[in-house]
Amino acid sequence: MTRFAELVDTSRRVAETASRNAKTAELARFLAALTPDEIPLGVAYLSGETRQGRSGVGYALLRDAAGHLPATASTLSIADVDAALERAASIVGPASRKARSGVLSELLARATPDERDFLFRLVTGELRQGALESMMIDAVAQAASLPPAIVRDAAMVAHGIVDVAQAALAEGATGLQRYALVPMQPIAPMLAQPADGVAGALQAFGRAAFEWKLDGARVQVHRRGDDVRIFTRNRNDVTASAPEIVEAVRSVPASELILDGEAIALKPGGAPEPFQVTMRRFGRTQDVAAMRAELPLSVFFFDCLRRDGEVLTALPASERFAAMNEALPRELLMPRIVTGDEGEAEAFYDDALGRGHEGVMAKALDAPYEAGRRAPTWLKVKRLHTLDLVVLAAEWGHGRRQGYLSNLHLGARDEAGGFVMLGKTFKGMTDEMLAWQTQALQALATGRDGIALLVRPELVVEVAFNDLQASPRYPGGLALRFARVKRYRPDKRADEADAMETVRAIYEGQLARAG
């Protein structure tokens, strides 16, 4: 039975190690020593997940349950932690909070200070010690003495590496044979990284494929014979909500298909509806015909993962595109050009923006389909906005940012002279910036709110972001999407930061471009 302290110590060593290879080796050594029953838990915990999910347990509940001194010696096992979290998750009813607090109090009473810190971050979703899924896949492969590609392909079909790890470590390659890319078993989608403009994408790839980037709903469509099913990026089956997509794919002359694409609601002139409008079509199983008439969906496919019995994911993108182009009519294909000319690519990008779309995707022509991975062979080029916002609070970082105030709470001025929060970000910060802002923010501290250090609203920071979205989470009704810090603005006072009036104007401009 593996002690929980060994897992916590492994997580700490991974966080303190800069080398990816060293991180992977550290994880592999730990995983190889686990019993079969412990493998899924060890992989999940080191990936920042629990088997139960959040289950109504938040920071405040954990804080209240930790009202006694921590243990001086480690007695917890990995199984003990899972059993306690399972008991807490199973408690329902009017007195559930008190009962869950009691279970968590017993768990935390047995936890050392390091174990408590890990549990707090694990359960609240704040564990960032560097064990990303791609790294965990490599660690499982190394621990099982298997080629990473075999494990990666299995994780692509399964619901991530947690479901695959036990089969790989306990049964080897034979255990992974049950994970195959077949119709009606959705896989994790391949994801993209941001690019610094069209020129940056061409510098990375030379000649590349450029496609429209739509702000729609990512869909994976599977067909076997006349059976067609539609899955979201989270692998939820939404077939009943989009009959027009079913009809379109069923009309294609193919016996089997697995297609990756984007569904979007378009206005009569072809301009895209806002993302929230498109999403009204999904999850609806009643009055679908009326909704279809009011808000028809279009679908554009940009990749083909399987065609007529042949798995295509390992093939270069150019060959997958060719297979898709042969199978689908033009109206179902995402508009695309292949070029190495910056002027041509910029013109394509400008045209996409002019039509109201987010921007373009740039894709390496020789790259395989890497499901579930945010790969450097897919780059997204989008219009950037900037705002000068005020830092309202900050949270302590993890991993490379451990010991620094990292996750900034950002706000714009409101009409009454206060500040309205628009979101958080820990992206874009250099080591020098982290060190400086940690000292500066501690000097401005006014109190705490959960895990956040509240500060006097004095520091102004320039923030780049892709766009804004409607959000009931924040009092202003708007939230930043993909925000990252560009620089601090010591030349500006807080009362000179951008106001909500400016923020709303940007959002209205987005809606106008979409219209």
Coordinates of C-alpha atoms in Angstrom, one line a residue, residues 35-489:
T35 CA -0.3 -1.6 -7.3
P36 CA -2.8 -2.1 -10.1
D37 CA -5.6 -0.6 -8.0
E38 CA -3.5 2.5 -7.1
I39 CA -2.5 3.3 -10.7
P40 CA -5.6 5.2 -11.7
L41 CA -5.6 7.2 -8.4
G42 CA -1.8 8.0 -8.7
V43 CA -2.1 9.2 -12.3
A44 CA -5.2 11.2 -11.5
Y45 CA -3.8 12.9 -8.4
L46 CA -0.5 13.8 -10.1
S47 CA -2.5 15.2 -13.1
G48 CA -4.4 17.5 -10.7
E49 CA -7.7 15.5 -10.8
T50 CA -9.7 13.4 -8.4
R51 CA -11.9 10.4 -9.2
Q52 CA -14.9 12.3 -7.7
G53 CA -14.4 15.7 -9.4
R54 CA -15.1 18.8 -7.3
S55 CA -18.2 17.2 -5.7
G56 CA -19.2 20.4 -3.9
V57 CA -16.0 20.6 -1.9
G58 CA -14.4 24.1 -2.1
Y59 CA -11.8 26.1 -0.4
A60 CA -14.1 27.4 2.3
L61 CA -15.2 23.9 3.3
L62 CA -11.6 22.7 3.4
R63 CA -10.6 25.7 5.5
D64 CA -13.4 25.1 8.0
A65 CA -12.5 21.4 8.2
A66 CA -8.8 22.2 8.9
G67 CA -9.4 23.9 12.2
H68 CA -6.9 21.6 14.1
L69 CA -3.2 21.0 14.0
P70 CA -1.9 18.9 11.2
A71 CA -0.3 15.5 11.8
T72 CA 3.4 15.2 12.6
A73 CA 3.8 11.9 10.9
S74 CA 2.4 10.5 7.7
T75 CA -0.1 7.7 8.1
L76 CA -2.4 8.2 5.0
S77 CA -2.3 5.9 2.0
I78 CA -3.5 6.9 -1.5
A79 CA -6.5 4.6 -1.0
D80 CA -7.3 6.4 2.3
V81 CA -7.5 9.7 0.5
D82 CA -9.8 8.3 -2.2
A83 CA -12.1 6.6 0.3
A84 CA -12.5 9.9 2.2
L85 CA -13.2 11.9 -0.9
E86 CA -15.7 9.3 -2.0
R87 CA -17.5 9.4 1.3
A88 CA -17.6 13.2 1.1
A89 CA -18.9 13.2 -2.4
S90 CA -21.7 10.7 -1.6
I91 CA -23.2 12.9 1.2
V92 CA -26.3 14.7 0.1
G93 CA -29.2 16.5 1.8
P94 CA -29.9 19.6 3.9
A95 CA -27.1 18.8 6.4
S96 CA -24.6 17.7 3.8
R97 CA -22.2 20.5 4.3
K98 CA -21.7 19.7 8.0
A99 CA -21.4 16.0 7.3
R100 CA -18.8 16.5 4.5
S101 CA -16.9 18.9 6.8
G102 CA -16.7 16.1 9.3
V103 CA -15.3 13.6 6.8
L104 CA -12.8 16.1 5.5
S105 CA -11.8 17.1 9.1
E106 CA -10.9 13.4 9.8
L107 CA -8.9 13.3 6.6
L108 CA -7.0 16.5 7.3
A109 CA -6.3 15.5 10.9
R110 CA -4.2 12.6 9.6
A111 CA -2.5 14.8 7.0
T112 CA 0.9 16.4 7.5
P113 CA 1.4 20.1 6.5
D114 CA 2.7 19.1 3.0
E115 CA -0.1 16.6 2.5
R116 CA -2.7 19.3 3.6
D117 CA -1.2 21.7 1.1
F118 CA -1.4 19.2 -1.7
L119 CA -5.0 18.2 -0.8
F120 CA -6.2 21.8 -0.8
R121 CA -4.7 22.4 -4.2
L122 CA -5.9 19.1 -5.6
V123 CA -9.5 19.4 -4.5
T124 CA -9.9 23.0 -5.5
G125 CA -8.3 22.4 -8.9
E126 CA -5.3 24.6 -8.2
L127 CA -2.6 21.8 -8.6
R128 CA -0.1 23.0 -11.2
Q129 CA 3.0 21.0 -10.6
G130 CA 3.7 20.3 -14.3
A131 CA 2.3 16.8 -14.9
L132 CA 0.4 17.7 -18.0
E133 CA -1.4 14.9 -19.8
S134 CA 1.2 14.7 -22.6
M135 CA 3.9 14.3 -19.9
M136 CA 1.9 11.7 -18.0
I137 CA 1.4 9.7 -21.2
D138 CA 5.2 9.6 -21.7
A139 CA 5.6 8.7 -18.0
V140 CA 3.2 5.8 -18.3
A141 CA 4.9 4.6 -21.4
Q142 CA 8.3 4.7 -19.7
A143 CA 7.0 2.9 -16.6
A144 CA 5.4 0.2 -18.8
S145 CA 8.3 0.0 -21.2
L146 CA 6.0 0.8 -24.2
P147 CA 6.5 3.2 -27.1
P148 CA 4.8 6.5 -26.2
A149 CA 2.9 6.5 -29.5
I150 CA 1.0 3.3 -28.5
V151 CA 0.0 4.8 -25.2
R152 CA -0.9 8.2 -26.8
D153 CA -3.1 6.5 -29.3
A154 CA -4.9 4.6 -26.6
A155 CA -5.4 7.7 -24.5
M156 CA -6.8 9.5 -27.5
V157 CA -9.6 6.9 -27.8
A158 CA -10.1 6.6 -24.0
H159 CA -11.2 9.5 -21.8
G160 CA -7.6 10.5 -21.2
I161 CA -4.5 8.8 -19.7
V162 CA -6.2 7.9 -16.4
D163 CA -8.3 5.2 -18.0
V164 CA -5.4 3.9 -20.0
A165 CA -2.7 3.8 -17.4
Q166 CA -3.9 0.7 -15.5
A167 CA -4.1 -1.3 -18.7
A168 CA -0.7 -0.2 -19.9
L169 CA 1.1 -0.9 -16.6
A170 CA -0.7 -4.0 -15.6
E171 CA -1.1 -5.7 -19.0
G172 CA 1.3 -4.0 -21.4
A173 CA 0.6 -3.7 -25.1
T174 CA -2.0 -6.4 -25.0
G175 CA -4.1 -4.4 -22.6
L176 CA -4.1 -1.4 -24.9
Q177 CA -5.6 -3.4 -27.8
R178 CA -9.1 -2.7 -26.6
Y179 CA -8.6 1.0 -27.2
A180 CA -8.9 1.4 -31.0
L181 CA -10.1 4.4 -33.1
V182 CA -13.5 3.2 -34.3
P183 CA -16.8 4.9 -35.1
M184 CA -19.0 5.9 -32.2
Q185 CA -16.2 6.1 -29.7
P186 CA -15.3 9.8 -29.6
I187 CA -11.7 10.9 -28.9
A188 CA -10.1 14.0 -27.4
P189 CA -9.7 16.7 -30.0
M190 CA -6.4 18.1 -31.1
L191 CA -5.9 21.7 -29.9
A192 CA -3.9 24.7 -31.1
Q193 CA -1.4 27.1 -29.7
P194 CA -1.5 30.9 -30.2
A195 CA 0.8 32.4 -32.9
D196 CA 2.3 35.8 -33.1
G197 CA 0.5 36.7 -36.4
V198 CA 0.5 35.2 -39.8
A199 CA 4.2 36.0 -40.3
G200 CA 5.0 34.0 -37.1
A201 CA 3.1 31.0 -38.4
L202 CA 4.9 31.0 -41.7
Q203 CA 8.2 31.4 -39.9
A204 CA 7.4 28.2 -37.9
F205 CA 6.1 26.1 -40.8
G206 CA 7.3 27.7 -44.1
R207 CA 4.5 26.5 -46.4
A208 CA 1.3 25.9 -44.4
A209 CA -2.4 25.3 -44.6
F210 CA -4.5 28.4 -43.5
E211 CA -8.2 27.9 -42.6
W212 CA -10.9 30.1 -41.2
K213 CA -11.1 30.0 -37.4
L214 CA -14.8 30.1 -36.5
D215 CA -16.2 30.9 -33.1
G216 CA -18.6 28.0 -33.1
A217 CA -19.0 24.6 -31.4
R218 CA -16.3 22.0 -32.0
V219 CA -17.9 18.8 -33.2
Q220 CA -16.6 15.3 -34.0
V221 CA -19.0 13.5 -36.3
H222 CA -18.9 9.7 -36.6
R223 CA -20.6 7.6 -39.3
R224 CA -21.0 3.9 -39.7
G225 CA -23.4 3.0 -42.5
D226 CA -26.5 5.1 -42.0
D227 CA -25.7 5.6 -38.3
V228 CA -24.4 9.2 -37.7
R229 CA -23.6 10.6 -34.3
I230 CA -22.3 14.0 -33.2
F231 CA -20.1 14.5 -30.2
T232 CA -18.9 17.7 -28.5
R233 CA -15.2 18.4 -27.6
N234 CA -16.1 17.0 -24.2
R235 CA -17.4 13.8 -25.9
N236 CA -21.1 14.4 -25.1
D237 CA -23.5 13.0 -27.6
V238 CA -25.6 15.8 -29.1
T239 CA -26.9 14.0 -32.2
A240 CA -30.5 14.8 -31.4
S241 CA -29.8 18.5 -31.3
A242 CA -28.5 18.9 -34.8
P243 CA -30.4 16.8 -37.4
E244 CA -29.2 18.9 -40.3
I245 CA -25.6 17.8 -39.6
V246 CA -26.7 14.2 -39.4
E247 CA -28.4 14.6 -42.8
A248 CA -25.4 16.3 -44.4
V249 CA -23.0 13.6 -43.3
R250 CA -25.4 10.7 -44.1
S251 CA -25.6 12.0 -47.7
V252 CA -21.9 11.6 -48.2
P253 CA -20.9 8.5 -50.3
A254 CA -18.8 6.7 -47.6
S255 CA -19.3 3.7 -45.4
E256 CA -17.3 5.0 -42.4
L257 CA -16.1 8.4 -41.4
I258 CA -14.7 10.2 -38.3
L259 CA -14.6 13.9 -39.0
D260 CA -13.4 16.9 -37.0
G261 CA -15.1 20.2 -37.6
E262 CA -17.0 23.3 -36.4
A263 CA -20.7 23.8 -36.2
I264 CA -22.0 27.4 -36.3
A265 CA -25.1 29.4 -36.7
L266 CA -24.9 31.8 -39.6
K267 CA -27.1 34.8 -40.4
P268 CA -28.8 35.0 -43.7
G269 CA -26.0 37.0 -45.2
G270 CA -23.4 34.4 -44.0
A271 CA -22.0 36.3 -41.0
P272 CA -21.6 34.2 -37.9
E273 CA -23.9 34.5 -34.9
P274 CA -22.2 35.0 -31.5
F275 CA -20.9 31.9 -29.8
Q276 CA -23.6 32.0 -27.2
V277 CA -26.3 32.0 -29.9
T278 CA -24.8 28.9 -31.6
M279 CA -24.7 27.1 -28.3
R280 CA -28.5 27.5 -27.9
R281 CA -28.8 24.7 -30.4
F282 CA -27.0 22.1 -28.3
G283 CA -28.5 20.3 -25.4
R284 CA -32.0 20.8 -26.8
T285 CA -33.9 17.6 -27.3
Q286 CA -37.4 19.2 -27.4
D287 CA -38.8 21.4 -30.1
V288 CA -35.7 20.7 -32.2
A289 CA -37.6 21.2 -35.5
A290 CA -38.8 24.7 -34.4
M291 CA -35.3 25.6 -33.2
R292 CA -33.8 24.4 -36.5
A293 CA -36.1 26.6 -38.4
E294 CA -35.3 29.6 -36.2
L295 CA -31.6 29.0 -35.9
P296 CA -30.2 26.6 -38.6
L297 CA -26.7 25.2 -38.1
S298 CA -24.0 25.0 -40.7
V299 CA -21.0 22.6 -40.3
F300 CA -17.5 22.9 -41.7
F301 CA -15.1 20.0 -41.5
F302 CA -11.3 20.5 -41.3
D303 CA -9.9 17.1 -40.6
C304 CA -10.6 13.4 -41.3
L305 CA -9.5 10.8 -38.7
R306 CA -10.9 7.7 -40.3
R307 CA -12.4 6.9 -43.7
D308 CA -13.8 3.6 -44.9
G309 CA -12.0 1.4 -42.4
E310 CA -8.6 3.2 -42.5
V311 CA -7.3 5.1 -39.5
L312 CA -5.7 8.3 -40.7
T313 CA -4.4 10.0 -37.6
A314 CA -0.8 9.1 -38.1
L315 CA -0.7 10.4 -41.7
P316 CA 0.6 13.8 -42.6
A317 CA -2.1 16.6 -42.5
S318 CA -1.8 17.0 -46.3
E319 CA -2.8 13.3 -46.8
R320 CA -5.7 13.6 -44.3
F321 CA -6.9 16.8 -46.1
A322 CA -6.8 15.0 -49.4
A323 CA -8.9 12.1 -48.1
M324 CA -11.4 14.5 -46.7
N325 CA -11.6 16.5 -49.9
E326 CA -12.3 13.3 -51.8
A327 CA -15.1 12.3 -49.4
L328 CA -16.9 15.5 -48.8
P329 CA -18.7 18.1 -51.0
R330 CA -17.2 21.6 -51.0
E331 CA -20.0 23.1 -48.9
L332 CA -19.0 20.9 -46.0
L333 CA -15.3 21.8 -46.1
M334 CA -13.7 24.6 -44.0
P335 CA -12.3 27.3 -46.4
R336 CA -8.6 26.7 -46.7
I337 CA -5.6 27.8 -48.7
V338 CA -2.1 26.3 -48.8
T339 CA 0.6 28.9 -49.2
G340 CA 4.1 30.0 -48.2
D341 CA 3.5 33.6 -49.3
E342 CA 2.9 36.0 -46.5
G343 CA 0.9 38.4 -48.6
E344 CA -1.5 35.7 -49.7
A345 CA -1.9 34.4 -46.1
E346 CA -2.5 38.0 -44.8
A347 CA -5.2 38.6 -47.4
F348 CA -6.9 35.3 -46.4
Y349 CA -6.7 36.3 -42.7
D350 CA -8.1 39.8 -43.5
D351 CA -10.9 38.2 -45.5
A352 CA -11.8 35.9 -42.6
L353 CA -11.9 38.8 -40.2
G354 CA -14.0 40.8 -42.7
R355 CA -16.6 38.1 -42.7
G356 CA -16.9 38.3 -38.9
H357 CA -14.8 35.3 -38.0
E358 CA -12.2 35.0 -35.2
G359 CA -9.1 34.7 -37.5
V360 CA -7.3 31.8 -39.1
M361 CA -5.7 28.5 -38.2
A362 CA -2.3 27.7 -39.5
K363 CA -1.4 24.0 -39.8
A364 CA 1.8 22.2 -40.6
L365 CA 1.3 20.0 -43.7
D366 CA 3.5 17.2 -42.5
A367 CA 2.0 16.8 -38.9
P368 CA 0.0 13.9 -37.6
Y369 CA -3.3 14.4 -35.7
E370 CA -2.3 14.5 -32.0
A371 CA -5.6 14.0 -30.2
G372 CA -5.9 15.7 -26.8
R373 CA -2.7 17.7 -27.2
R374 CA -2.2 21.4 -27.6
A375 CA 0.3 20.9 -30.4
P376 CA 2.8 23.3 -31.9
T377 CA 1.8 22.1 -35.4
W378 CA -1.6 23.9 -35.1
L379 CA -1.4 27.6 -34.6
K380 CA -4.3 30.1 -34.1
V381 CA -4.0 33.6 -35.4
K382 CA -6.6 36.0 -33.9
R383 CA -7.2 39.7 -33.6
L384 CA -5.8 41.0 -30.3
H385 CA -7.2 43.7 -28.1
T386 CA -5.5 45.4 -25.2
L387 CA -6.8 47.2 -22.1
D388 CA -5.1 48.9 -19.2
L389 CA -6.7 47.3 -16.1
V390 CA -6.2 47.5 -12.4
V391 CA -5.0 44.6 -10.2
L392 CA -7.6 43.9 -7.6
A393 CA -6.2 40.7 -6.0
A394 CA -3.7 37.9 -6.7
E395 CA -3.3 34.2 -5.9
W396 CA -0.1 32.4 -5.1
G397 CA 1.3 30.3 -7.9
H398 CA 2.4 26.7 -8.3
G399 CA 5.1 24.9 -10.3
R400 CA 7.5 27.5 -11.8
R401 CA 5.5 30.2 -10.1
Q402 CA 5.6 28.7 -6.6
G403 CA 6.5 31.3 -4.0
Y404 CA 5.2 34.1 -6.3
L405 CA 1.9 36.0 -6.5
S406 CA 0.9 34.9 -10.0
N407 CA -2.8 34.7 -10.8
L408 CA -4.0 38.3 -11.1
H409 CA -7.6 39.5 -10.6
L410 CA -8.2 42.2 -13.2
G411 CA -10.8 45.0 -13.2
A412 CA -11.9 48.1 -15.2
R413 CA -13.1 51.4 -13.7
D414 CA -16.9 51.7 -13.3
E415 CA -19.0 54.8 -13.4
A416 CA -19.1 55.1 -9.6
G417 CA -15.4 55.3 -9.3
G418 CA -14.9 51.7 -8.2
F419 CA -13.6 48.7 -10.2
V420 CA -15.4 45.8 -11.9
M421 CA -13.7 42.5 -12.2
L422 CA -13.3 41.1 -15.7
G423 CA -11.3 37.9 -15.1
K424 CA -8.0 36.4 -14.0
T425 CA -4.7 35.6 -15.7
F426 CA -1.3 34.2 -14.9
K427 CA -0.1 34.1 -18.5
G428 CA 2.6 36.2 -20.1
M429 CA 4.7 37.0 -17.0
T430 CA 8.5 36.8 -17.0
D431 CA 10.4 35.6 -13.9
E432 CA 11.5 39.2 -13.3
M433 CA 7.8 40.4 -13.5
L434 CA 6.7 37.7 -11.1
A435 CA 9.4 38.7 -8.5
W436 CA 8.6 42.4 -8.8
Q437 CA 4.8 42.0 -8.6
T438 CA 5.1 39.7 -5.6
Q439 CA 6.8 42.3 -3.6
A440 CA 4.7 45.1 -4.9
L441 CA 1.4 43.4 -4.3
Q442 CA 2.3 42.2 -0.8
A443 CA 3.0 45.8 0.1
L444 CA -0.5 46.7 -1.1
A445 CA -2.3 43.8 0.7
T446 CA -5.5 44.6 2.5
G447 CA -6.8 41.2 3.5
R448 CA -7.8 37.8 2.1
D449 CA -10.8 36.3 0.3
G450 CA -10.4 32.6 0.2
I451 CA -7.1 31.8 -1.7
A452 CA -6.9 35.4 -3.0
L453 CA -4.8 38.2 -1.5
L454 CA -6.8 41.4 -1.7
V455 CA -4.8 44.5 -2.6
R456 CA -5.3 48.2 -2.9
P457 CA -6.3 49.0 -6.5
E458 CA -3.2 51.0 -7.5
L459 CA -1.2 48.9 -10.0
V460 CA -2.2 49.2 -13.7
V461 CA -1.3 46.5 -16.1
E462 CA -1.6 46.3 -19.9
V463 CA -3.5 43.1 -20.8
A464 CA -3.8 41.6 -24.2
F465 CA -6.9 39.3 -24.9
N466 CA -8.6 37.8 -27.9
D467 CA -12.2 38.9 -27.2
L468 CA -14.9 39.3 -24.6
Q469 CA -17.7 37.0 -23.7
A470 CA -21.0 37.5 -21.8
S471 CA -20.5 36.1 -18.3
P472 CA -23.0 36.0 -15.4
R473 CA -20.0 35.2 -13.2
Y474 CA -18.8 38.8 -13.1
P475 CA -20.8 41.8 -12.0
G476 CA -20.2 43.7 -15.2
G477 CA -21.6 40.8 -17.2
L478 CA -18.5 40.5 -19.4
A479 CA -15.3 38.4 -19.1
L480 CA -11.9 38.5 -20.9
R481 CA -11.1 35.5 -23.1
F482 CA -7.4 34.3 -23.3
A483 CA -6.0 37.2 -21.4
R484 CA -2.3 37.6 -20.8
V485 CA -0.1 40.3 -19.3
K486 CA 2.0 42.5 -21.7
R487 CA 3.5 44.9 -19.2
Y488 CA 2.9 47.0 -16.1
R489 CA 2.0 50.7 -16.6

